[in-house]
Coordinates of C-alpha atoms in Angstrom, one line a residue:
M1 CA 0.0 0.0 0.0
Q2 CA 2.8 2.4 0.9
K3 CA 4.6 1.6 -2.3
T4 CA 1.5 2.3 -4.3
L5 CA 0.9 5.6 -2.5
A6 CA 4.6 6.6 -3.0
F7 CA 4.3 5.6 -6.7
L8 CA 1.1 7.7 -7.1
L9 CA 2.7 10.7 -5.4
F10 CA 5.7 10.3 -7.7
L11 CA 3.5 10.3 -10.8
L12 CA 1.6 13.3 -9.4
F13 CA 4.8 15.3 -8.9
L14 CA 6.1 14.1 -12.3
S15 CA 3.0 15.3 -14.1
L16 CA 3.1 18.6 -12.3
H17 CA 6.7 19.1 -13.2
L18 CA 6.0 18.3 -16.9
Q19 CA 3.0 20.6 -16.9
L20 CA 5.1 23.5 -15.5
R21 CA 7.9 22.8 -18.1
C22 CA 5.3 22.9 -20.9
E23 CA 3.8 26.2 -19.6
A24 CA 7.3 27.7 -19.3
A25 CA 8.1 26.6 -22.9
A26 CA 4.8 28.2 -24.0
I27 CA 5.8 31.4 -22.4
N28 CA 9.2 31.4 -24.0
D29 CA 7.5 30.6 -27.4
D30 CA 5.3 33.6 -26.9
D31 CA 8.3 35.8 -26.1
D32 CA 10.1 34.4 -29.3
D33 CA 6.9 35.1 -31.3
L34 CA 6.8 38.7 -30.0
V35 CA 10.5 39.2 -30.8
E36 CA 10.0 37.8 -34.3
N37 CA 6.9 39.8 -35.0
I38 CA 8.4 43.1 -33.8
C39 CA 11.7 42.5 -35.6
K40 CA 9.9 42.0 -38.9
K41 CA 8.9 45.7 -38.5
T42 CA 12.5 46.9 -38.2
P43 CA 15.0 47.7 -40.9
F44 CA 17.5 45.1 -39.7
H45 CA 15.4 41.9 -38.9
D46 CA 18.3 39.5 -38.4
L47 CA 20.3 41.9 -36.1
C48 CA 17.1 42.6 -34.2
V49 CA 16.3 39.0 -33.6
A50 CA 20.0 38.2 -32.7
T51 CA 20.0 41.0 -30.2
L52 CA 16.6 40.6 -28.6
H53 CA 16.1 36.8 -28.7
P54 CA 18.8 35.9 -26.1
I55 CA 17.4 38.4 -23.6
S56 CA 13.7 37.8 -24.2
N57 CA 12.0 37.0 -20.9
S58 CA 9.1 38.2 -18.8
S59 CA 10.5 41.8 -18.5
T60 CA 10.7 42.0 -22.3
S61 CA 7.4 40.3 -22.9
N62 CA 5.7 43.4 -24.3
I63 CA 6.6 45.9 -26.9
K64 CA 7.7 48.6 -24.4
G65 CA 10.0 46.1 -22.7
L66 CA 11.6 45.3 -26.1
A67 CA 12.0 49.0 -26.9
T68 CA 13.5 49.7 -23.6
S69 CA 15.9 46.7 -23.9
M70 CA 17.0 47.8 -27.3
A71 CA 17.5 51.4 -26.2
N72 CA 19.7 50.1 -23.3
I73 CA 21.6 47.9 -25.7
V74 CA 22.4 51.0 -27.8
L75 CA 23.6 52.8 -24.7
V76 CA 25.8 49.9 -23.6
N77 CA 27.4 49.8 -27.1
A78 CA 27.9 53.5 -27.2
T79 CA 29.4 53.5 -23.8
D80 CA 31.8 50.7 -24.8
T81 CA 32.7 52.6 -28.0
L82 CA 33.4 55.8 -26.0
H83 CA 35.9 53.8 -23.8
Y84 CA 37.4 52.3 -26.9
I85 CA 37.9 55.8 -28.4
E86 CA 39.6 57.0 -25.2
G87 CA 42.0 54.0 -25.5
L88 CA 42.7 54.8 -29.2
I89 CA 43.4 58.5 -28.3
K90 CA 46.0 57.4 -25.8
Q91 CA 47.7 55.1 -28.3
S92 CA 47.5 57.4 -31.3
S93 CA 50.6 58.9 -32.9
D94 CA 48.9 60.4 -35.9
P95 CA 47.8 64.0 -35.2
K96 CA 45.0 63.9 -37.8
Q97 CA 43.6 60.7 -36.5
E98 CA 43.9 61.9 -32.9
K99 CA 41.9 65.0 -33.8
A100 CA 39.2 62.9 -35.5
L101 CA 39.1 60.6 -32.5
A102 CA 38.8 63.6 -30.1
G103 CA 35.9 64.9 -32.1
C104 CA 34.2 61.4 -31.9
A105 CA 34.8 61.3 -28.1
E106 CA 33.0 64.7 -27.7
L107 CA 30.1 63.3 -29.8
Y108 CA 29.9 60.0 -27.9
I109 CA 30.0 61.8 -24.6
S110 CA 26.9 63.6 -25.6
V111 CA 25.3 60.4 -26.8
V112 CA 26.2 58.5 -23.6
K113 CA 25.6 61.2 -21.0
Y114 CA 22.6 63.0 -22.4
E115 CA 20.9 61.8 -25.6
L116 CA 20.4 58.1 -24.8
P117 CA 19.7 58.4 -21.0
Q118 CA 17.1 61.1 -21.7
A119 CA 15.5 59.0 -24.4
I120 CA 15.4 56.0 -22.2
E121 CA 13.8 58.0 -19.4
A122 CA 11.2 59.4 -21.9
L123 CA 10.4 55.9 -23.1
G124 CA 9.7 54.9 -19.5
K125 CA 7.3 57.8 -19.1
G126 CA 5.5 57.0 -22.4
Q127 CA 6.9 60.0 -24.2
Y128 CA 7.6 58.1 -27.3
G129 CA 8.1 61.0 -29.6
F130 CA 10.8 62.4 -27.4
A131 CA 12.4 59.0 -27.0
N132 CA 12.4 58.5 -30.8
Y133 CA 13.9 61.9 -31.3
G134 CA 16.7 61.2 -28.7
I135 CA 17.7 57.9 -30.2
S136 CA 17.5 59.3 -33.8
D137 CA 19.7 62.2 -32.7
A138 CA 22.2 59.7 -31.1
A139 CA 22.4 57.9 -34.5
K140 CA 23.1 61.2 -36.3
L141 CA 25.9 62.0 -33.9
V142 CA 27.5 58.6 -34.5
D143 CA 27.3 59.3 -38.2
Q144 CA 28.9 62.7 -37.7
C145 CA 31.8 60.9 -35.9
E146 CA 32.3 58.6 -38.9
K147 CA 32.4 61.6 -41.2
G148 CA 35.1 63.2 -39.1
F149 CA 37.5 60.7 -40.6
S150 CA 36.9 61.7 -44.2
G151 CA 40.1 63.1 -45.7
T152 CA 42.2 61.5 -43.1
S153 CA 43.1 57.9 -42.4
E154 CA 40.5 55.2 -42.4
S155 CA 38.1 55.2 -39.4
P156 CA 39.0 52.7 -36.8
L157 CA 35.4 53.0 -35.6
S158 CA 33.5 52.2 -38.8
D159 CA 32.2 48.8 -37.6
R160 CA 31.2 50.1 -34.2
N161 CA 29.6 53.2 -35.6
K162 CA 27.6 51.1 -38.1
L163 CA 26.4 48.8 -35.4
I164 CA 25.3 51.6 -33.1
H165 CA 23.5 53.3 -36.0
S166 CA 21.7 50.0 -37.0
L167 CA 20.7 49.3 -33.4
S168 CA 19.4 52.8 -33.1
Q169 CA 17.3 52.4 -36.2
I170 CA 15.9 49.2 -34.7
A171 CA 15.1 50.9 -31.4
V172 CA 13.3 53.8 -33.3
A173 CA 11.3 51.3 -35.4
I174 CA 10.2 49.4 -32.2
I175 CA 9.2 52.7 -30.6
N176 CA 7.2 53.6 -33.7
V177 CA 5.3 50.3 -33.3
L178 CA 4.8 51.1 -29.7
A179 CA 3.5 54.6 -30.4
K180 CA 1.0 53.3 -32.9
G181 CA -0.3 50.6 -30.5

């Protein structure tokens, strides 16, 4: 009798465990579907999915969460690029390149300290137009950095600038979807 009762309890716990796993998988599938559906509405679908899919969870299970996550990813990349620029300035022996890098550092300081944090704050408050403007402006400043190298040596920041510009465009597209909703 005790063995039967123990076996029945085991089966009950096993079925509950399997049911919870299936529900968790369904939640993750819903998150994946949201990421896929939103990313289809952005200019860089593959980059969007590759960026948001690994971090999709309950905090990003809505469009505002995805927009906020993407804006924060832009900020992290811009901050990393600013530190990279500062390192390049210290190593530079070419005065023209050093001048272009210093110009980029000034632009990235504005992006990291003001543009993106204010845009993220506005996004949190539901001020989607201002958030959109701030992230778009950050992308323009990154483009301006890249143009600072024209006529001098090749930009050592091209890949980083392109990535931040593309991530910014994705964030703006997601905010546009959010604003329409």
